[in-house]
Coordinates of C-alpha atoms in Angstrom, one line a residue:
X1 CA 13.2 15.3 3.8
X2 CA 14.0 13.3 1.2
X3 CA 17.6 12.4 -0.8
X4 CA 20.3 12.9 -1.7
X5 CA 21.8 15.1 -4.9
X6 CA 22.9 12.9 -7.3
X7 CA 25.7 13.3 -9.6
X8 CA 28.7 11.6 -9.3
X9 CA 32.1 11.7 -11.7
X10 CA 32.2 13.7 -14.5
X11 CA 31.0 11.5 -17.1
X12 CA 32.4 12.9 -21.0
X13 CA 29.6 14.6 -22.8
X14 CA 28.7 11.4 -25.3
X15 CA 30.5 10.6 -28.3
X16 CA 33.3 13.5 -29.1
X17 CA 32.9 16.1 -26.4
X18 CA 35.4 18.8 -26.2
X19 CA 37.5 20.6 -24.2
X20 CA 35.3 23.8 -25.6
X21 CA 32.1 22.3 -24.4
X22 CA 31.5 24.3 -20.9
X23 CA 32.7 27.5 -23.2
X24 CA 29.0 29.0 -24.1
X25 CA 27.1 28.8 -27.2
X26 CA 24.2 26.1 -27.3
X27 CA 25.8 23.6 -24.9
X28 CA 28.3 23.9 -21.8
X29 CA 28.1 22.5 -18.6
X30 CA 25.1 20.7 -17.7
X31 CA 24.4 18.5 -14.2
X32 CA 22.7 15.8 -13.1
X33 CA 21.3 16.5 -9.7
X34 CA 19.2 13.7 -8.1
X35 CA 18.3 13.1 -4.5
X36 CA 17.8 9.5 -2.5
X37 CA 20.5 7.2 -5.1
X38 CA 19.2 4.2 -2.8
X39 CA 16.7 2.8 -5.0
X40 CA 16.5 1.4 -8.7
X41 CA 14.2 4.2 -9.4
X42 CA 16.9 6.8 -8.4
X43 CA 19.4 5.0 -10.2
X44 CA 17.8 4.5 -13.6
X45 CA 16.2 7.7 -13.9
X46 CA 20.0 9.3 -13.4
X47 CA 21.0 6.9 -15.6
X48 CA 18.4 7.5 -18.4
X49 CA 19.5 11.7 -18.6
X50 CA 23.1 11.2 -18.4
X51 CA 22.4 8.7 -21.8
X52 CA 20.6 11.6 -22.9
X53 CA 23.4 14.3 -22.5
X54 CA 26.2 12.1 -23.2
X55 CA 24.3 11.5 -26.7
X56 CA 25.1 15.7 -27.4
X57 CA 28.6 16.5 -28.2
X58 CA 28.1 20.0 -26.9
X59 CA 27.5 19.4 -23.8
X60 CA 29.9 18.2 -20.8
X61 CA 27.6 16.2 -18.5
X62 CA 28.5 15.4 -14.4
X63 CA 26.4 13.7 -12.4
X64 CA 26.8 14.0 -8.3
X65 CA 25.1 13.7 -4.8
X66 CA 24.6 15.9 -2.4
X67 CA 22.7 13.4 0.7
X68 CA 19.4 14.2 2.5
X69 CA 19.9 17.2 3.7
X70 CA 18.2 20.2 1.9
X71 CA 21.2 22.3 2.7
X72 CA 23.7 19.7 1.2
X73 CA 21.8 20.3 -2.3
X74 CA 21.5 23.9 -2.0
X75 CA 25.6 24.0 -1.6
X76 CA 25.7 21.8 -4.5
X77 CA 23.5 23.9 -6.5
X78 CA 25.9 26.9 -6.1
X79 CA 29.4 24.9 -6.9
X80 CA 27.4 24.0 -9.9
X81 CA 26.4 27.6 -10.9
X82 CA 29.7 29.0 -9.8
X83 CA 31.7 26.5 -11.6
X84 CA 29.9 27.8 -14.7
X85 CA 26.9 25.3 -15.6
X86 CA 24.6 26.0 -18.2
X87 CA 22.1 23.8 -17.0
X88 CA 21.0 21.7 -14.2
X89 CA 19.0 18.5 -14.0
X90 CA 17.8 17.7 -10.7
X91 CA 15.5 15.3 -8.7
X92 CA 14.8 17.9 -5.8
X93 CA 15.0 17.6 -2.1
X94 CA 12.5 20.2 -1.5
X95 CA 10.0 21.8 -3.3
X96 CA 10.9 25.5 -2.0
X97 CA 14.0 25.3 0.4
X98 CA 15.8 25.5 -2.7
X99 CA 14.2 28.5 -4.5
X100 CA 16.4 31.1 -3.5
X101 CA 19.0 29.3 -5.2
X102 CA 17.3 28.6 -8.0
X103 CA 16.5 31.9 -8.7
X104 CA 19.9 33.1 -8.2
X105 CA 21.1 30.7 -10.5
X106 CA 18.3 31.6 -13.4
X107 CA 19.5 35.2 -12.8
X108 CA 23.4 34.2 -14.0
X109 CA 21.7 32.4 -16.6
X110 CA 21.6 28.8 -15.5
X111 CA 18.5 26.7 -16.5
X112 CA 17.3 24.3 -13.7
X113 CA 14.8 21.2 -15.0
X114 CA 13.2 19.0 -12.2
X115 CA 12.2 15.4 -12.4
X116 CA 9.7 13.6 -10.3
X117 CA 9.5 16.5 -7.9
X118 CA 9.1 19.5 -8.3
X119 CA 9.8 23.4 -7.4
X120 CA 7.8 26.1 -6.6
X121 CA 10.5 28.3 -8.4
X122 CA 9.0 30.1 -11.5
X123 CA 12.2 30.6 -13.1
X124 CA 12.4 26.5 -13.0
X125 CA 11.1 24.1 -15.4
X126 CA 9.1 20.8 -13.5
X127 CA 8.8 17.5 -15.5
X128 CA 6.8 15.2 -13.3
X129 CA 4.0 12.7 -12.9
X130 CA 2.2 13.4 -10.1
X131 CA -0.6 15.9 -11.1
X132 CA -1.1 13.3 -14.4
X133 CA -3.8 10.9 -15.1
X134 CA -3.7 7.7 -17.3
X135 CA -4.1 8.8 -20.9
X136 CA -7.2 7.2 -21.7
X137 CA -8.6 9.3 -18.6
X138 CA -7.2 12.7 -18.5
X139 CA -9.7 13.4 -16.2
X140 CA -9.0 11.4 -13.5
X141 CA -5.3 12.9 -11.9
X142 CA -3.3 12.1 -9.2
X143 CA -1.5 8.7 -8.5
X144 CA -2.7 8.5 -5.0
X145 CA -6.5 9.2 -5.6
X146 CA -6.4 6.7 -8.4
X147 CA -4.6 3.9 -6.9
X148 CA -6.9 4.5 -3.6
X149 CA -10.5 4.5 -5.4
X150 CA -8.9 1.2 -7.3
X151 CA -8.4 -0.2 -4.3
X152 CA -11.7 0.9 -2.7
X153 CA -13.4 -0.3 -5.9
X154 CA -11.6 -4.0 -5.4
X155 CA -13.1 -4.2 -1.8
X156 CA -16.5 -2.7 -2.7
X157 CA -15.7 -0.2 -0.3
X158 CA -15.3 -2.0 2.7
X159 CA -11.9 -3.6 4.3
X160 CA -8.8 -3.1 6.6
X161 CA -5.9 -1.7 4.5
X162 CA -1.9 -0.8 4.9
X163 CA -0.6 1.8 3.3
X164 CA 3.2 1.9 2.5
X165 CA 4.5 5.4 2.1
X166 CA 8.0 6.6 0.4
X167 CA 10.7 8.7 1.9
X168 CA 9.7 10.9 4.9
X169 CA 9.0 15.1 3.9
X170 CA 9.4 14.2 0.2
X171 CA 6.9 16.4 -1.5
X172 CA 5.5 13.4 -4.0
X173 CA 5.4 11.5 -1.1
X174 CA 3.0 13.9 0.7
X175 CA 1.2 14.6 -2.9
X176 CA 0.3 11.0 -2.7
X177 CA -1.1 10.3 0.4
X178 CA -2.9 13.3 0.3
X179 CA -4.4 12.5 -3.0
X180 CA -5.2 9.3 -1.2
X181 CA -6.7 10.0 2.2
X182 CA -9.0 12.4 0.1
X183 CA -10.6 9.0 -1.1
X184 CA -10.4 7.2 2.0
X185 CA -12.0 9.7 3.9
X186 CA -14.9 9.4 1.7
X187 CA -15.5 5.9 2.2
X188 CA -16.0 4.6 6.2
X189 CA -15.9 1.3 5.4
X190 CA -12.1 1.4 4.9
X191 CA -9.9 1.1 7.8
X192 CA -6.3 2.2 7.6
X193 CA -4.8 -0.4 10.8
X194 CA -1.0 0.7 9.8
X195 CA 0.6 3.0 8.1
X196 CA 4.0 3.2 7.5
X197 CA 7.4 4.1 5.1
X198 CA 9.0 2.0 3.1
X199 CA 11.4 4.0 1.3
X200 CA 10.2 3.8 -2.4
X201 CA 12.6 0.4 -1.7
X202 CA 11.4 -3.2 -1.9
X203 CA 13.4 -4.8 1.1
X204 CA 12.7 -1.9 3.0
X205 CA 8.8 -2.4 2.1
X206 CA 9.0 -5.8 2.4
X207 CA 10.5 -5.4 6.4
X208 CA 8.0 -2.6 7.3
X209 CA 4.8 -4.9 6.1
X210 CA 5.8 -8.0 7.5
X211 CA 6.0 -6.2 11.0
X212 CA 2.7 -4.6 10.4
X213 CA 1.3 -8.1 9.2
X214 CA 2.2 -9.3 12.6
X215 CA 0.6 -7.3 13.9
X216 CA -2.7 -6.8 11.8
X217 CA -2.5 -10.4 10.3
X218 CA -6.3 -9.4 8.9
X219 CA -5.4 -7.1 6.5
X220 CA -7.6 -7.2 3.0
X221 CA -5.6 -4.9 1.1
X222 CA -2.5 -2.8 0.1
X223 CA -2.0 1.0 -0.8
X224 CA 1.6 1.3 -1.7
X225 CA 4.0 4.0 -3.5
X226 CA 7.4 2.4 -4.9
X227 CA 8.9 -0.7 -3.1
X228 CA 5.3 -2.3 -3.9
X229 CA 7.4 -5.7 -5.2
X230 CA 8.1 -6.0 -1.1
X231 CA 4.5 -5.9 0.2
X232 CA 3.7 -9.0 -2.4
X233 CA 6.7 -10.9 -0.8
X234 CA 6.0 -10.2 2.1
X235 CA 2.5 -11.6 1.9
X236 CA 4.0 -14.8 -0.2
X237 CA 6.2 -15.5 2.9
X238 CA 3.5 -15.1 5.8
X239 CA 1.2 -17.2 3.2
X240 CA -1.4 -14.6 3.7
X241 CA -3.6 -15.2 0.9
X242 CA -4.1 -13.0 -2.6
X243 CA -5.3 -9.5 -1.4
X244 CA -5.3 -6.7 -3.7
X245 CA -2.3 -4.6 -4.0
X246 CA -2.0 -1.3 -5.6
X247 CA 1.5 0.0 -6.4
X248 CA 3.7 0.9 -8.9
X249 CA 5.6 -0.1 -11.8
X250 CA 8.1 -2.7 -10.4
X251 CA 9.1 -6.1 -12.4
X252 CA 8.0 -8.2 -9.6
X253 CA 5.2 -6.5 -9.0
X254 CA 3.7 -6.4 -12.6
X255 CA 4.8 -10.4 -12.9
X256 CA 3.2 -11.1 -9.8
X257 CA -0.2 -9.3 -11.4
X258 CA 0.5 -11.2 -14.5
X259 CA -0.2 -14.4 -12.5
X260 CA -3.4 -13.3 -11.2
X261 CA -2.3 -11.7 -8.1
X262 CA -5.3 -8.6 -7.7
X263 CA -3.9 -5.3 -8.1
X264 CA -3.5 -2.0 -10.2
X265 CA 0.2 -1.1 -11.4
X266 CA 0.8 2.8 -12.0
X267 CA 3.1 5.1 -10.6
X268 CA 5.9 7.2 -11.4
X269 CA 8.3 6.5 -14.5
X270 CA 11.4 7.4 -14.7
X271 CA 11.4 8.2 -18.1
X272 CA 10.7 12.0 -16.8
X273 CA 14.5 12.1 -15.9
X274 CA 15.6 11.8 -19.8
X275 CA 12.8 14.3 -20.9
X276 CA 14.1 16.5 -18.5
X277 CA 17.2 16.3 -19.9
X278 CA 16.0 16.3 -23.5
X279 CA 14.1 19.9 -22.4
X280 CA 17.2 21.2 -20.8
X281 CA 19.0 20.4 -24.6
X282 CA 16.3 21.8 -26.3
X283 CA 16.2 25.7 -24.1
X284 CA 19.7 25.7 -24.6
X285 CA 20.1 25.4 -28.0
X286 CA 16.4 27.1 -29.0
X287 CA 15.7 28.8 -26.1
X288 CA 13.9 29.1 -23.1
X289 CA 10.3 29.9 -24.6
X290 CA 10.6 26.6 -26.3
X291 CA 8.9 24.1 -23.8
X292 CA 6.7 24.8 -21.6
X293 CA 7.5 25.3 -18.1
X294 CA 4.9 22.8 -16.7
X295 CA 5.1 19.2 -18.1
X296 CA 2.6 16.6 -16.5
X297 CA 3.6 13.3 -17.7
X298 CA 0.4 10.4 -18.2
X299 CA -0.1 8.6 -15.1
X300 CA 0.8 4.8 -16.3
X301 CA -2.3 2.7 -15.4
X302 CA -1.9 -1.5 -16.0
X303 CA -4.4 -3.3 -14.0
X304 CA -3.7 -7.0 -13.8
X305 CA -5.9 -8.5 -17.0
X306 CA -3.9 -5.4 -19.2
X307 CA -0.2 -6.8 -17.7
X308 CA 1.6 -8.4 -20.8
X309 CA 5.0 -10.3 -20.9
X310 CA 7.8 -8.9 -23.2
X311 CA 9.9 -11.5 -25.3
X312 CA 12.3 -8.8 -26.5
X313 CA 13.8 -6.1 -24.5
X314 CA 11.5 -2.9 -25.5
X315 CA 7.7 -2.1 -24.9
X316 CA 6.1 -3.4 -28.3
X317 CA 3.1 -5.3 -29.4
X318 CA 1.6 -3.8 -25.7
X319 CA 3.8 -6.2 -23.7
X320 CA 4.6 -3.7 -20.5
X321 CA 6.5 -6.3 -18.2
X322 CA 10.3 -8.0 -18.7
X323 CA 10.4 -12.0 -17.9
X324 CA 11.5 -13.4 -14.7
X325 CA 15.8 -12.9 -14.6
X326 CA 15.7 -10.5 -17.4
X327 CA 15.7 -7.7 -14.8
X328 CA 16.3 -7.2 -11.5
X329 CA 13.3 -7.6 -9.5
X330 CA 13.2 -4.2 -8.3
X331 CA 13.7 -2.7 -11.9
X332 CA 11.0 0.0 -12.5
X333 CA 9.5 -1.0 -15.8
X334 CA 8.2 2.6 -17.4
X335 CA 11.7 3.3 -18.9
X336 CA 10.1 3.9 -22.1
X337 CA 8.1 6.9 -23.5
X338 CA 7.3 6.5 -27.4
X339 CA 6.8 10.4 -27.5
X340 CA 9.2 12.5 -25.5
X341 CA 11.9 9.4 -25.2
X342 CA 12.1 6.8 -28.0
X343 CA 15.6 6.8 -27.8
X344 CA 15.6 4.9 -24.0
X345 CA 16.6 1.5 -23.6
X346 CA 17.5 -1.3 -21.3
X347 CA 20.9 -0.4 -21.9
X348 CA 20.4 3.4 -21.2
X349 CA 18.6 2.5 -18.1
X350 CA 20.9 0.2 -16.9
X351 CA 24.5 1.6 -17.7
X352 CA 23.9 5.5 -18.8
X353 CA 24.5 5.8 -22.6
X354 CA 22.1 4.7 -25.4
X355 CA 22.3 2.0 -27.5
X356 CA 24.8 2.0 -30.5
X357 CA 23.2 3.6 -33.1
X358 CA 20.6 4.7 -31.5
X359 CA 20.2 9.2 -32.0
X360 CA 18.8 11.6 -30.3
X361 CA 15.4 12.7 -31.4
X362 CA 13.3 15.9 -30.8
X363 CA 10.7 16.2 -28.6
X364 CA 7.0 16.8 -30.6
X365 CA 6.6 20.5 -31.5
X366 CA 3.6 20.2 -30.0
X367 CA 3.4 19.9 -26.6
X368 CA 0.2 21.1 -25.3
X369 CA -0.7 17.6 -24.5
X370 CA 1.6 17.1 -21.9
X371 CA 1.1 20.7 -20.4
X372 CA -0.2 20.6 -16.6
X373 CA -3.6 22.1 -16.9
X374 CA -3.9 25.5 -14.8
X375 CA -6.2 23.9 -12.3
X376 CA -3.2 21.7 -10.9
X377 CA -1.0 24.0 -11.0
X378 CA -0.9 24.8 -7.2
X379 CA -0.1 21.4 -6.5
X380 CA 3.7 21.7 -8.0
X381 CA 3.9 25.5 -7.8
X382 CA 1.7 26.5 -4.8
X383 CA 0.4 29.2 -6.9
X384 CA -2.2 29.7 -9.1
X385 CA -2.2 31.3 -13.5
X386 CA -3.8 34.8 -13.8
X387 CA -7.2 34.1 -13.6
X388 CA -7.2 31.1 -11.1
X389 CA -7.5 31.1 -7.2
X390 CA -7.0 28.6 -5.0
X391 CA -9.6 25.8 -4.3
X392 CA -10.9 22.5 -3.7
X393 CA -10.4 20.1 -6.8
X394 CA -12.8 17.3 -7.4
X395 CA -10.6 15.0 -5.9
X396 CA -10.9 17.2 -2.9
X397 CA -7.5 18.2 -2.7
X398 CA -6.2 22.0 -3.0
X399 CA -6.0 23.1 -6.8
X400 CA -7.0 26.0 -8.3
X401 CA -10.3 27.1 -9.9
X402 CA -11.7 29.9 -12.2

């Protein structure tokens, strides 16, 4: 399975917490719980929620990590309800090894958001990505199905193709090549020669495709979750020529795009971290009928002739991309969300706290566009709305239908 927990050090909660923050009322206690720290994913979606809480003199924010193991989170999970939190914001190892802590914990009045992943948990709220489609095609969901008929579509169907998986038992991980393989099986002209992990990390991604290159030098194309930057380099260095690539929102990777390299950027932001933690601000100070309990973020979706170099250091004028040495290559671009998180920044991203002067804002009071329609609801909940039954989606994965 997956990562770790994440919270380290108690970091204050913002400008002028007080000692009577964990005491009740509309704040308290409230943790930052992510798995896998070893990516810049992980580290700037923690990162992006603890700038979030620290920007809320009621609350008292920590963040720690637990590890891999399932166990190790659910042990965290109960320090952090017994020490008295009010809230927990997590990045999940497992989608239902931790619901019967979960529910314990929403039973003693604890509020548990998820980021990224998700939890089968009713009592939970999920904030994630991987049900979504790109705005402009709410119809079309699912990362993996998307970023696999790209591909198909930029081979005409035909082609021998990698695909470069994340973390091992991670439930997004699964979503996505499941999502995928539902378009690959459709089309026999696409050959899968290897298939392998690369740790949503770039050098780890670039190691893994270099050995499979060696192997399967006649490779036309690249299906890859996180780490994406790595496949490109490791093309570059073998000198293999231009073939596409679809991944997901990595500096390099858009840059590389930007010079005509064929691909599709997408993928998951970690801008769903801060939301989370925006939600988790909002239930406890307006309670918990106040969100929804299923957000499904928009699938971001820049194909190479949309990728647009920044010359300042947010997402304006529809540049989506930092310059070379602004960022770390690795650095996941979709920090930003101009709805549910116009407060992020490079500097919330990067170090945890927003930029001076920079103030909280509510989230929209409106939030039916970013609720997770019914049908794809069994994907994050493995259960279906009062109504629905489990089925075959379009896409051909399990959903539910009427």
């Amino acid at each position: 399975m997956l990562a770790a927990l994440v919270l380290v050090a108690t970091g204050c909660g913002g400008q002028g917490a007080s000692n009577s923050a964990s005491s009740g009322g509309k704040g308290g206690k409230v943790f930052v719980a992510l798995s896998y720290s070893g990516n810049a994913w992980q580290d700037e979606a923690a990162n992006l929620a603890l700038a979030v809480g620290r920007a809320d003199p009621n609350v008292k924010v920590t963040k720690q990590i637990a590890g891999t193991d399932p166990q190790a989170q659910i042990s965290q999970y109960q320090s952090m309800i017994a020490s008295g939190a009010k809230a927990i914001v997590s990045f999940p190892v497992s989608p239902t090894a931790l619901n019967n802590t979960i529910r314990q914990g929403c039973k003693q009045g604890v509020k548990f958001f998820m980021y990224d992943a998700t939890v089968t948990e009713p009592c939970a709220w999920n904030v994630s990505y991987i049900t979504g489609a790109p705005k402009d095609r709410p119809n079309d969901p699912f990362f993996g199905a998307q970023t696999a008929q790209a591909l198909v579509d930029m081979l005409h169907g035909n082609g021998n193709i990698f695909m470069s998986r994340g973390v091992p038992g991670n439930s997004v991980d699964q979503t996505h090549y499941d999502t995928a393989m539902a378009v690959f099986k459709k089309h026999p002209g696409i050959h899968i020669l290897a298939t392998y992990y690369g740790m949503w990390d770039g050098s780890t991604t670039q190691k893994e495709t270099s050995k499979a290159l060696a192997a399967h030098p006649n490779v036309d194309g690249v299906w890859a979750e996180a780490g994406e930057g790595g496949a490109i380099k490791a093309l570059q260095a073998a000198n293999h020529k231009p073939i596409p690539v679809t991944g997901e929102n990595s500096n390099y990777f858009r840059l590389a795009l930007s010079k005509n390299w064929p691909g599709v950027s997408a993928g998951s932001p970690p801008s769903s971290a801060g939301i989370a933690m925006k939600m988790a601000l909002q239930v406890l100070d307006k309670g918990e009928n106040s969100v929804p309990k299923d957000i499904e973020l928009h699938l971001p979706w820049v194909p190479k002739d949309q990728v647009k170099i920044c010359t300042g250091v947010k997402f304006t004028g529809g540049c989506n991309v930092f310059p070379s040495g602004k960022v770390p290559d690795e650095f996941v671009t979709e920090i930003f969300d101009p709805d549910l998180l116009p407060e992020s920044s490079l500097t919330a991203a990067q170090d945890g706290h927003l930029a001076a002067g920079t103030k909280l804002q509510p989230l929209p009071s409106d939030l039916k566009e970013w609720t997770q329609p019914p049908s794809r609801r069994y994907i994050t909940r493995h259960a279906c709305d009062n109504g629905w039954k489990p089925g075959p989606l379009p896409s051909g994965v399990q959903g539910c239908v009427q």
